[in-house]
């Protein structure tokens, strides 16, 4: 079984982003970048399926400028077998990303595509579902458990009221939630080995996908800062303040 | 402008998110249709017809829609979408699941998790876990939008729209429902509660969450948790408040023994009044709290329960 894992280069989750002074966008100059945490969970899940003998090959794919090869190398060091880099400097929406990924799906014919449920930069939570729609695949989003057997994948999903399990025929799309697994660290020998694994570089312009977006970013503002309030001395003062000052309890 | 609003419900009752969606939609246009998709959901449709500002309710009532599987719902909405300029759904796990499929099948973008409608084509949404607020404009023929319900007031319930059945049935052979484990609670749901009391890693274990129960009962509060508390296995995932959990904005949010990681703040910083109880006076939660109480939660919680 072949697994395709699309990954995104995103701001490191420990970095607090700042808005540019002209409010045109956020400032990513000299900011530490990393593989999006949910994508890392997707890579880990693919590796675990390979370790269980269910998957035979793992391909990571990333879209963006040359720099995304850093994250591709991370994916390869974690255990992916080979990689595809779709190179473009364009800023893309989820729909264009999904269309580009569809070209990889059409060529590689994976049995399972595992993606992070959202990227921590754009917070869109769209790409996996869009890819599923475009390829006609069923989807299991926000997965906390994945089990593959007999041409099907059962996905336990984290939903607002609790958990839901769906059964999907393969090929299928799965998007990962936080509790699906805890990603491993790449070992030094695997990091060295990853340098020799093949990356197939394709220009996005050659894939016949319209890369223009109908969404225009008008401005980006810093959020209104909430001011810290006061410290109270004890429970009695707290309850008095909530009753008489904030008037949120009676 | 004609807007299709996807009702949030569990086949038995309509969720207040739907009223908030209608309110949000009314800023984009005044011809609002609510779509109820489910099984045996007639009562939900009747409730939706009462929402102020709704001109029509469409009901697709079929076993194929019992669990609102994304494949079936998306195909249905795509077929209906041709008559509308906008489709709005809540940014809940239901809306997040099927709406991007609708957008992709219509070959348009989706605008996720909006917190404000500037005009019929311009929307405001948080990015980077709420550390930046983007204003975006869409030139797509139909706008596919998910809405952060907590950011909008609820439309009232004094309307009287007509209810029409939709007999389009879409069934994917590729996806089927197996089971659900839903949390049963007498307390209000996080997304609808006026008061929320949340515990973090400082609660130390799941049993200690019972210290929050008495306070929650006295305040009519829902109980939430930080990601750290959920990851540690203290409580179940559906209680998580934060960037990747539930986004809430109650009148009163009481944060107990949680440090205030940015991912958590992203989920609750729009609350009207925030109270923090933590023994570490340097905890970042105090920077956003209106009232901070430094001390041991195991001393403070019983006192608080007694004082209420």
Coordinates of C-alpha atoms in Angstrom, one line a residue:
Chain A
X1 CA 0.0 0.0 0.0
X2 CA 1.2 3.4 -1.0
X3 CA 0.7 6.5 1.2
X4 CA 1.0 10.1 0.1
X5 CA 1.7 12.7 2.8
X6 CA 1.4 16.3 1.8
X7 CA 3.3 18.6 4.2
X8 CA 3.5 22.3 4.7
X9 CA 6.3 24.6 5.7
X10 CA 4.9 26.9 8.4
X11 CA 6.1 29.2 11.1
X12 CA 7.5 27.3 14.1
X13 CA 4.7 26.9 16.6
X14 CA 6.8 28.5 19.4
X15 CA 7.2 31.7 17.5
X16 CA 4.7 34.5 18.1
X17 CA 4.1 36.1 14.8
X18 CA 4.0 39.9 14.3
X19 CA 2.1 42.0 11.8
X20 CA 4.0 44.2 9.4
X21 CA 3.9 47.9 10.2
X22 CA 2.1 48.6 6.8
X23 CA -0.6 46.0 7.7
X24 CA -0.1 44.2 4.4
X25 CA 0.6 40.8 6.0
X26 CA 2.4 39.2 8.8
X27 CA 6.2 39.5 9.0
X28 CA 8.0 36.2 8.2
X29 CA 11.5 37.7 7.7
X30 CA 14.1 35.8 9.7
X31 CA 11.3 33.8 11.5
X32 CA 12.0 30.2 12.4
X33 CA 10.1 27.9 10.1
X34 CA 9.2 24.2 10.6
X35 CA 7.1 21.4 9.3
X36 CA 3.5 22.3 10.4
X37 CA 2.8 20.2 13.6
X38 CA -0.3 18.5 12.1
X39 CA 1.6 17.5 9.0
X40 CA 4.3 16.0 11.3
X41 CA 1.6 13.9 12.9
X42 CA 0.5 12.8 9.4
X43 CA 4.1 11.7 8.6
X44 CA 4.3 9.8 11.8
X45 CA 1.0 8.0 11.2
X46 CA 2.3 6.9 7.7
X47 CA 5.5 5.6 9.3
X48 CA 3.6 3.6 11.9
X49 CA 1.5 2.0 9.2
X50 CA 4.7 1.1 7.4
X51 CA 6.2 -0.4 10.6
X52 CA 3.0 -2.5 11.0
X53 CA 3.6 -3.9 7.5
X54 CA 0.5 -2.2 6.1
X55 CA 2.2 0.4 4.0
X56 CA 5.0 -0.3 1.7
X57 CA 5.9 3.1 0.4
X58 CA 5.6 6.6 1.8
X59 CA 5.9 9.6 -0.4
X60 CA 6.0 13.2 1.0
X61 CA 5.0 16.1 -1.1
X62 CA 5.3 19.8 -0.5
X63 CA 4.4 22.9 -2.5
X64 CA 6.3 26.2 -2.4
X65 CA 9.7 27.8 -3.0
X66 CA 13.0 26.0 -2.8
X67 CA 13.0 26.4 1.0
X68 CA 10.3 23.8 1.5
X69 CA 13.0 21.2 0.7
X70 CA 14.1 21.7 4.3
X71 CA 10.8 20.3 5.5
X72 CA 10.8 17.6 2.8
X73 CA 14.2 16.5 4.2
X74 CA 12.7 16.4 7.7
X75 CA 9.9 14.1 6.3
X76 CA 12.5 11.9 4.7
X77 CA 14.6 11.8 7.8
X78 CA 11.5 10.7 9.8
X79 CA 11.0 7.8 7.5
X80 CA 9.4 8.7 4.2
X81 CA 10.9 6.8 1.2
X82 CA 10.9 9.6 -1.4
X83 CA 9.5 13.0 -2.1
X84 CA 7.9 15.3 -4.6
X85 CA 8.5 19.0 -4.5
X86 CA 6.1 21.2 -6.5
X87 CA 8.1 24.4 -6.9
X88 CA 6.4 27.8 -7.0
X89 CA 6.9 31.2 -5.5
X90 CA 3.2 32.0 -5.8
X91 CA 1.0 32.5 -2.7
X92 CA -1.7 29.8 -3.1
X93 CA -5.0 29.2 -1.5
X94 CA -6.2 25.7 -0.3
X95 CA -8.1 25.2 -3.6
X96 CA -5.0 25.7 -5.8
X97 CA -3.0 23.5 -3.4
X98 CA -5.6 20.8 -3.6
X99 CA -5.6 21.0 -7.4
X100 CA -1.8 20.6 -7.5
X101 CA -1.9 17.7 -5.0
X102 CA -4.5 16.1 -7.3
X103 CA -2.0 15.9 -10.1
X104 CA 0.3 14.0 -7.7
X105 CA -2.5 11.7 -6.7
X106 CA -3.4 11.0 -10.4
X107 CA 0.2 10.1 -11.1
X108 CA 1.1 8.1 -8.0
X109 CA -2.3 6.5 -7.3
X110 CA -1.8 6.3 -3.5
X111 CA -4.2 4.1 -1.4
X112 CA -4.2 6.6 1.4
X113 CA -3.5 10.3 1.6
X114 CA -2.8 11.6 5.1
X115 CA -2.7 15.3 5.8
X116 CA -2.7 17.6 8.8
X117 CA -6.2 18.9 9.5
X118 CA -5.0 22.5 9.4
X119 CA -1.9 24.6 9.1
X120 CA -1.1 26.8 12.1
X121 CA -0.5 29.9 9.8
X122 CA -3.6 30.3 7.7
X123 CA -5.8 28.1 10.1
X124 CA -8.0 27.2 7.1
X125 CA -8.7 23.5 7.7
X126 CA -9.6 22.9 4.0
X127 CA -6.9 21.2 1.9
X128 CA -7.6 17.6 2.8
X129 CA -11.4 17.9 2.3
X130 CA -10.9 19.7 -1.0
X131 CA -8.4 17.1 -2.3
X132 CA -10.9 14.4 -1.3
X133 CA -13.7 16.2 -3.3
X134 CA -11.5 16.7 -6.3
X135 CA -10.3 13.2 -6.5
X136 CA -13.7 11.7 -5.6
X137 CA -12.3 10.0 -2.4
X138 CA -14.1 9.6 0.9
X139 CA -12.6 11.5 3.8
X140 CA -12.0 10.9 7.5
X141 CA -11.2 14.3 9.0
X142 CA -9.8 15.2 12.5
X143 CA -8.6 11.6 13.1
X144 CA -7.6 10.4 16.5
X145 CA -7.4 6.7 15.4
X146 CA -6.8 5.1 12.0
X147 CA -7.0 1.4 11.3
X148 CA -6.6 -0.2 7.8
X149 CA -7.9 -3.6 6.9
X150 CA -9.6 -5.4 3.9
X151 CA -9.5 -2.5 1.5
X152 CA -11.1 -0.1 4.1
X153 CA -9.9 2.4 6.6
X154 CA -11.8 3.0 9.8
X155 CA -11.2 6.5 11.1
X156 CA -12.2 7.7 14.6
X157 CA -12.8 11.4 14.4
X158 CA -12.8 14.0 17.1
X159 CA -16.1 15.8 16.8
X160 CA -17.7 18.5 18.9
X161 CA -19.8 16.1 20.9
X162 CA -17.2 13.4 21.4
X163 CA -15.9 10.8 18.9
X164 CA -17.3 9.4 15.7
X165 CA -16.0 6.4 13.7
X166 CA -16.5 6.1 10.0
X167 CA -15.5 3.4 7.6
X168 CA -14.1 4.5 4.2
X169 CA -13.2 2.5 1.1
X170 CA -9.7 2.9 -0.2
X171 CA -8.3 5.1 -1.7
X172 CA -9.3 7.6 1.0
X173 CA -8.1 10.9 2.5
X174 CA -7.4 11.2 6.3
X175 CA -6.7 14.4 8.1
X176 CA -4.9 14.2 11.5
X177 CA -5.9 15.7 14.8
X178 CA -3.5 16.3 17.7
X179 CA -4.1 13.1 19.6
X180 CA -3.6 10.6 16.7
X181 CA 0.1 10.1 17.8
X182 CA 3.2 11.7 19.2
X183 CA 5.7 12.2 16.4
X184 CA 9.2 10.8 16.9
X185 CA 12.4 12.7 16.5
X186 CA 14.6 12.0 13.5
X187 CA 17.8 10.2 14.5
X188 CA 21.2 11.5 13.2
X189 CA 21.8 8.4 11.0
X190 CA 18.4 8.9 9.5
X191 CA 19.0 12.6 8.9
X192 CA 22.2 11.6 7.0
X193 CA 20.4 8.9 5.1
X194 CA 17.6 11.3 4.1
X195 CA 20.1 13.4 2.2
X196 CA 20.5 10.6 -0.3
X197 CA 16.8 10.0 -0.8
X198 CA 15.3 11.2 -4.1
X199 CA 13.3 14.4 -4.4
X200 CA 11.4 14.8 -7.7
X201 CA 11.2 18.5 -8.4
X202 CA 8.3 19.7 -10.6
X203 CA 7.5 23.2 -11.6
X204 CA 3.9 24.1 -10.6
X205 CA 3.6 26.0 -13.8
X206 CA 4.0 22.8 -15.8
X207 CA 1.0 21.0 -14.1
X208 CA -1.8 22.8 -16.0
X209 CA -3.4 24.2 -12.9
X210 CA -4.7 27.7 -12.8
X211 CA -2.8 29.2 -9.9
X212 CA -4.7 32.5 -9.6
X213 CA -6.9 33.1 -6.6
X214 CA -10.2 34.9 -6.2
X215 CA -9.4 35.8 -2.7
X216 CA -7.7 39.1 -2.1
X217 CA -5.9 39.9 1.2
X218 CA -6.9 43.5 2.0
X219 CA -5.2 44.0 5.3
X220 CA -3.8 42.2 8.3
X221 CA -4.1 43.8 11.7
X222 CA -2.7 42.9 15.1
X223 CA -5.5 41.7 17.4
X224 CA -6.9 44.1 20.0
X225 CA -4.8 43.5 23.0
X226 CA -6.7 42.5 26.1
X227 CA -5.4 44.4 29.1
X228 CA -4.5 42.5 32.2
X229 CA -6.8 43.4 35.1
X230 CA -6.2 43.3 38.8
X231 CA -5.0 40.7 41.2
X232 CA -7.4 40.1 44.0
X233 CA -6.3 39.0 47.5
X234 CA -8.7 36.2 48.2
X235 CA -11.9 34.4 47.2
X236 CA -14.2 36.9 49.1
X237 CA -12.7 39.8 47.1
X238 CA -13.0 37.9 43.8
X239 CA -16.7 37.0 44.4
X240 CA -17.5 40.6 45.4
X241 CA -15.8 41.9 42.3
X242 CA -17.7 39.5 40.0
X243 CA -21.0 40.5 41.6
X244 CA -20.6 44.2 42.0
X245 CA -18.0 45.4 39.5
X246 CA -18.2 42.9 36.6
X247 CA -21.8 42.0 37.3
X248 CA -21.4 38.6 35.7
X249 CA -22.8 36.6 38.6
X250 CA -25.6 37.3 40.9
Chain B
X1 CA -27.9 38.6 -2.1
X2 CA -29.5 35.2 -1.2
X3 CA -27.8 33.2 1.5
X4 CA -28.1 29.6 2.3
X5 CA -27.4 28.9 6.0
X6 CA -26.6 25.4 7.0
X7 CA -28.4 24.6 10.3
X8 CA -26.4 23.2 13.2
X9 CA -28.4 20.5 15.0
X10 CA -28.4 16.9 16.3
X11 CA -31.6 15.8 14.6
X12 CA -33.5 16.5 17.9
X13 CA -32.8 20.1 18.7
X14 CA -31.6 23.2 16.8
X15 CA -28.3 24.6 18.2
X16 CA -28.0 28.3 19.0
X17 CA -25.1 28.4 16.5
X18 CA -27.8 28.5 13.8
X19 CA -29.3 31.7 15.3
X20 CA -25.8 33.2 15.3
X21 CA -25.2 32.1 11.7
X22 CA -28.4 33.9 10.6
X23 CA -27.3 37.0 12.4
X24 CA -24.0 36.9 10.6
X25 CA -25.7 36.2 7.3
X26 CA -28.0 39.2 7.7
X27 CA -24.9 41.4 7.4
X28 CA -24.3 40.0 3.9
X29 CA -27.9 40.1 2.6
X30 CA -31.5 39.8 3.6
X31 CA -32.8 36.8 1.7
X32 CA -31.9 34.0 4.1
X33 CA -32.8 30.4 3.7
X34 CA -32.0 27.8 6.4
X35 CA -31.1 24.3 5.2
X36 CA -31.8 21.5 7.7
X37 CA -30.1 18.2 6.7
X38 CA -30.7 15.2 8.9
X39 CA -33.0 12.3 9.7
X40 CA -36.3 12.7 11.5
X41 CA -35.4 16.3 12.0
X42 CA -38.8 17.9 11.6
X43 CA -38.7 19.5 15.0
X44 CA -35.4 21.1 14.1
X45 CA -37.0 22.6 10.9
X46 CA -39.9 24.0 12.9
X47 CA -37.5 25.6 15.3
X48 CA -35.4 27.1 12.4
X49 CA -38.6 28.6 10.9
X50 CA -39.0 30.7 14.0
X51 CA -35.6 32.4 13.7
X52 CA -36.0 36.1 13.0
X53 CA -34.9 37.1 9.5
X54 CA -35.3 33.7 7.9
X55 CA -37.5 33.7 4.8
X56 CA -37.6 29.9 4.1
X57 CA -36.5 26.6 5.6
X58 CA -35.5 23.7 3.4
X59 CA -35.5 20.3 5.0
X60 CA -33.6 17.3 3.5
X61 CA -34.8 14.5 5.8
X62 CA -33.4 11.1 4.9
X63 CA -31.5 8.2 6.4
X64 CA -28.6 9.1 4.1
X65 CA -28.2 12.3 6.2
X66 CA -28.6 10.8 9.6
X67 CA -25.0 11.4 10.6
X68 CA -24.4 14.3 8.2
X69 CA -21.5 12.5 6.5
X70 CA -19.4 15.0 4.5
X71 CA -19.7 13.1 1.2
X72 CA -23.5 13.1 1.1
X73 CA -24.1 16.5 2.6
X74 CA -21.6 18.2 0.3
X75 CA -23.2 16.7 -2.8
X76 CA -26.6 17.9 -1.7
X77 CA -25.4 21.4 -0.9
X78 CA -23.6 21.6 -4.2
X79 CA -26.8 20.9 -6.0
X80 CA -28.7 23.5 -4.0
X81 CA -25.9 26.2 -4.1
X82 CA -26.7 27.3 -7.7
X83 CA -29.6 29.4 -6.4
X84 CA -27.5 31.3 -3.8
X85 CA -24.8 33.9 -3.6
X86 CA -23.5 32.7 -0.3
X87 CA -23.5 29.5 1.8
X88 CA -22.8 29.9 5.5
X89 CA -22.1 27.1 7.9
X90 CA -20.8 27.1 11.5
X91 CA -17.1 26.5 11.9
X92 CA -17.9 23.4 14.0
X93 CA -16.6 19.9 13.3
X94 CA -19.7 19.5 11.0
X95 CA -19.2 22.6 9.0
X96 CA -15.4 22.3 8.8
X97 CA -15.9 18.7 7.5
X98 CA -18.2 19.2 4.5
X99 CA -17.9 22.9 3.5
X100 CA -14.4 22.6 1.8
X101 CA -15.8 19.8 -0.3
X102 CA -18.6 22.0 -1.4
X103 CA -16.1 24.8 -2.3
X104 CA -13.9 22.5 -4.2
X105 CA -16.8 20.9 -6.2
X106 CA -18.0 24.4 -7.1
X107 CA -14.4 25.4 -8.0
X108 CA -14.4 28.3 -5.6
X109 CA -12.4 29.2 -2.5
X110 CA -13.6 28.8 1.1
X111 CA -13.3 31.5 3.6
X112 CA -12.9 29.8 7.0
X113 CA -13.9 30.8 10.5
X114 CA -15.0 34.4 10.0
X115 CA -15.5 36.7 13.0
X116 CA -17.0 39.7 11.1
X117 CA -18.9 40.4 7.9
X118 CA -17.7 43.7 6.5
X119 CA -19.9 43.5 3.4
X120 CA -21.3 40.9 1.0
X121 CA -17.9 40.1 -0.4
X122 CA -15.5 41.1 2.5
X123 CA -14.9 39.2 5.6
X124 CA -12.6 39.3 8.7
X125 CA -11.0 36.2 10.0
X126 CA -8.2 35.4 12.5
X127 CA -5.0 33.7 11.3
X128 CA -1.9 32.5 13.2
X129 CA -4.0 31.3 16.2
X130 CA -5.6 34.8 16.5
X131 CA -2.3 36.6 16.6
X132 CA -3.2 38.4 13.4
X133 CA -6.6 39.4 12.0
X134 CA -7.0 39.3 8.2
X135 CA -9.6 41.1 6.1
X136 CA -10.2 39.2 2.8
X137 CA -12.3 40.0 -0.2
X138 CA -13.7 37.3 -2.5
X139 CA -14.6 37.7 -6.2
X140 CA -16.0 34.1 -6.4
X141 CA -19.5 33.8 -7.8
X142 CA -20.7 32.0 -4.7
X143 CA -19.0 32.6 -1.3
X144 CA -18.5 29.5 0.8
X145 CA -18.0 30.7 4.3
X146 CA -17.6 29.1 7.7
X147 CA -18.5 31.2 10.7
X148 CA -17.0 31.4 14.2
X149 CA -20.4 31.5 15.9
X150 CA -19.0 32.7 19.2
X151 CA -18.2 36.1 17.6
X152 CA -21.8 36.8 16.6
X153 CA -24.9 37.6 18.6
X154 CA -27.9 35.2 18.2
X155 CA -30.8 36.2 16.0
X156 CA -34.1 36.2 18.0
X157 CA -36.9 33.6 17.6
X158 CA -40.0 35.6 16.6
X159 CA -40.1 34.7 12.9
X160 CA -42.4 32.5 11.0
X161 CA -40.8 31.2 7.8
X162 CA -42.4 28.5 5.6
X163 CA -40.9 25.0 5.6
X164 CA -40.3 23.1 2.3
X165 CA -39.1 19.6 1.8
X166 CA -36.1 18.8 -0.4
X167 CA -36.2 15.4 -1.9
X168 CA -32.7 15.2 -3.3
X169 CA -30.9 12.2 -1.8
X170 CA -27.2 11.8 -2.2
X171 CA -25.6 8.6 -1.0
X172 CA -21.9 7.8 -1.3
X173 CA -21.0 4.1 -1.3
X174 CA -17.5 5.0 -0.2
X175 CA -18.2 6.2 3.3
X176 CA -20.4 4.9 6.1
X177 CA -21.1 5.6 9.7
X178 CA -19.8 3.0 12.2
X179 CA -20.3 4.4 15.7
X180 CA -20.3 7.4 17.9
X181 CA -19.3 8.0 21.5
X182 CA -21.0 11.1 22.6
X183 CA -20.4 12.8 25.9
X184 CA -23.6 13.0 27.9
X185 CA -23.8 15.9 30.3
X186 CA -26.4 17.8 32.2
X187 CA -24.4 20.9 31.9
X188 CA -24.7 23.4 29.1
X189 CA -22.5 22.9 26.0
X190 CA -19.3 24.8 25.8
X191 CA -20.3 26.6 22.7
X192 CA -23.6 27.8 24.2
X193 CA -22.6 28.5 27.9
X194 CA -22.7 31.9 29.5
X195 CA -20.2 30.8 32.1
X196 CA -17.3 28.4 31.6
X197 CA -14.9 27.0 34.2
X198 CA -11.8 25.3 32.7
X199 CA -9.0 23.3 34.2
X200 CA -5.5 22.9 33.1
X201 CA -2.5 20.7 33.9
X202 CA -2.5 22.2 37.4
X203 CA -5.6 20.0 38.1
X204 CA -3.1 17.1 38.3
X205 CA -5.5 14.4 37.4
X206 CA -9.0 13.7 36.1
X207 CA -10.6 13.0 39.5
X208 CA -9.7 16.5 40.6
X209 CA -11.9 18.0 37.9
X210 CA -14.7 17.1 40.3
X211 CA -13.6 20.2 42.3
X212 CA -15.0 22.2 39.4
X213 CA -18.3 20.4 39.3
X214 CA -19.9 22.1 42.4
X215 CA -18.9 25.5 41.1
X216 CA -20.2 24.8 37.7
X217 CA -23.5 23.7 39.1
X218 CA -23.9 26.8 41.1
X219 CA -23.0 29.1 38.2
X220 CA -24.8 27.0 35.5
X221 CA -21.4 26.7 33.9
X222 CA -20.0 24.4 31.3
X223 CA -16.6 22.7 32.1
X224 CA -13.7 23.1 29.7
X225 CA -10.0 22.1 29.7
X226 CA -6.7 23.1 28.2
X227 CA -5.0 21.0 25.6
X228 CA -2.4 20.0 28.3
X229 CA -5.2 18.6 30.5
X230 CA -6.7 16.7 27.5
X231 CA -3.4 15.4 26.3
X232 CA -2.6 14.2 29.8
X233 CA -5.8 12.1 29.7
X234 CA -7.5 14.0 32.6
X235 CA -10.6 14.6 30.5
X236 CA -12.0 13.9 27.0
X237 CA -11.2 15.8 23.9
X238 CA -14.6 17.4 23.4
X239 CA -13.8 19.6 26.5
X240 CA -10.8 21.3 24.9
X241 CA -10.9 25.0 24.5
X242 CA -8.3 26.5 22.2
X243 CA -7.0 27.1 18.6
X244 CA -7.7 23.5 17.7
X245 CA -10.5 22.8 20.1
X246 CA -13.6 24.9 20.8
X247 CA -13.6 28.7 20.4
X248 CA -15.7 30.2 23.1
X249 CA -16.7 33.7 24.2
X250 CA -18.9 33.4 27.4
X251 CA -19.7 36.3 29.7
X252 CA -17.5 34.7 32.4
X253 CA -14.5 32.4 31.8
X254 CA -12.7 31.0 34.9
X255 CA -9.3 29.5 34.1
X256 CA -8.1 27.2 36.9
X257 CA -4.5 25.9 37.0
X258 CA -3.8 26.6 33.4
X259 CA -0.9 28.7 32.3
X260 CA -2.5 30.4 29.2
X261 CA -0.5 29.1 26.2
X262 CA -1.3 31.1 23.1
X263 CA -3.1 28.2 21.6
X264 CA -5.5 28.2 24.6
X265 CA -5.8 32.0 24.6
X266 CA -6.9 31.8 21.0
X267 CA -9.9 29.9 22.1
X268 CA -11.2 32.1 24.9
X269 CA -9.7 35.6 24.8
X270 CA -12.9 37.1 23.5
X271 CA -14.7 36.2 26.7
X272 CA -16.3 39.2 28.4
X273 CA -14.7 38.6 31.8
X274 CA -11.8 36.3 32.5
X275 CA -10.8 35.1 35.9
X276 CA -7.5 33.3 36.4
X277 CA -6.6 31.1 39.4
X278 CA -3.0 29.9 39.4
X279 CA -0.3 29.4 41.9
X280 CA 2.4 30.8 39.5
X281 CA 2.0 34.6 39.5
X282 CA 4.1 34.8 36.3
X283 CA 1.7 32.6 34.3
X284 CA 0.7 34.3 31.0
X285 CA -3.0 33.8 31.8
X286 CA -2.8 36.7 34.2
X287 CA -1.9 39.0 31.3
X288 CA -5.4 38.6 29.9
X289 CA -7.4 38.1 33.1
X290 CA -9.6 40.8 34.4
X291 CA -9.3 39.3 37.9
X292 CA -6.4 37.2 39.0
X293 CA -6.1 35.2 42.1
X294 CA -2.7 33.7 43.0
X295 CA -2.8 30.7 45.1
X296 CA -3.2 26.9 45.4
X297 CA -6.3 25.8 43.5
X298 CA -6.9 23.0 46.0
X299 CA -7.4 25.6 48.7
X300 CA -9.2 28.2 46.5
X301 CA -11.8 26.0 44.7
X302 CA -13.6 24.7 47.9
X303 CA -13.7 28.3 49.2
X304 CA -15.1 29.5 45.9
X305 CA -17.8 26.9 45.9
X306 CA -18.8 27.8 49.4
X307 CA -18.8 31.5 48.7
X308 CA -21.1 31.3 45.7

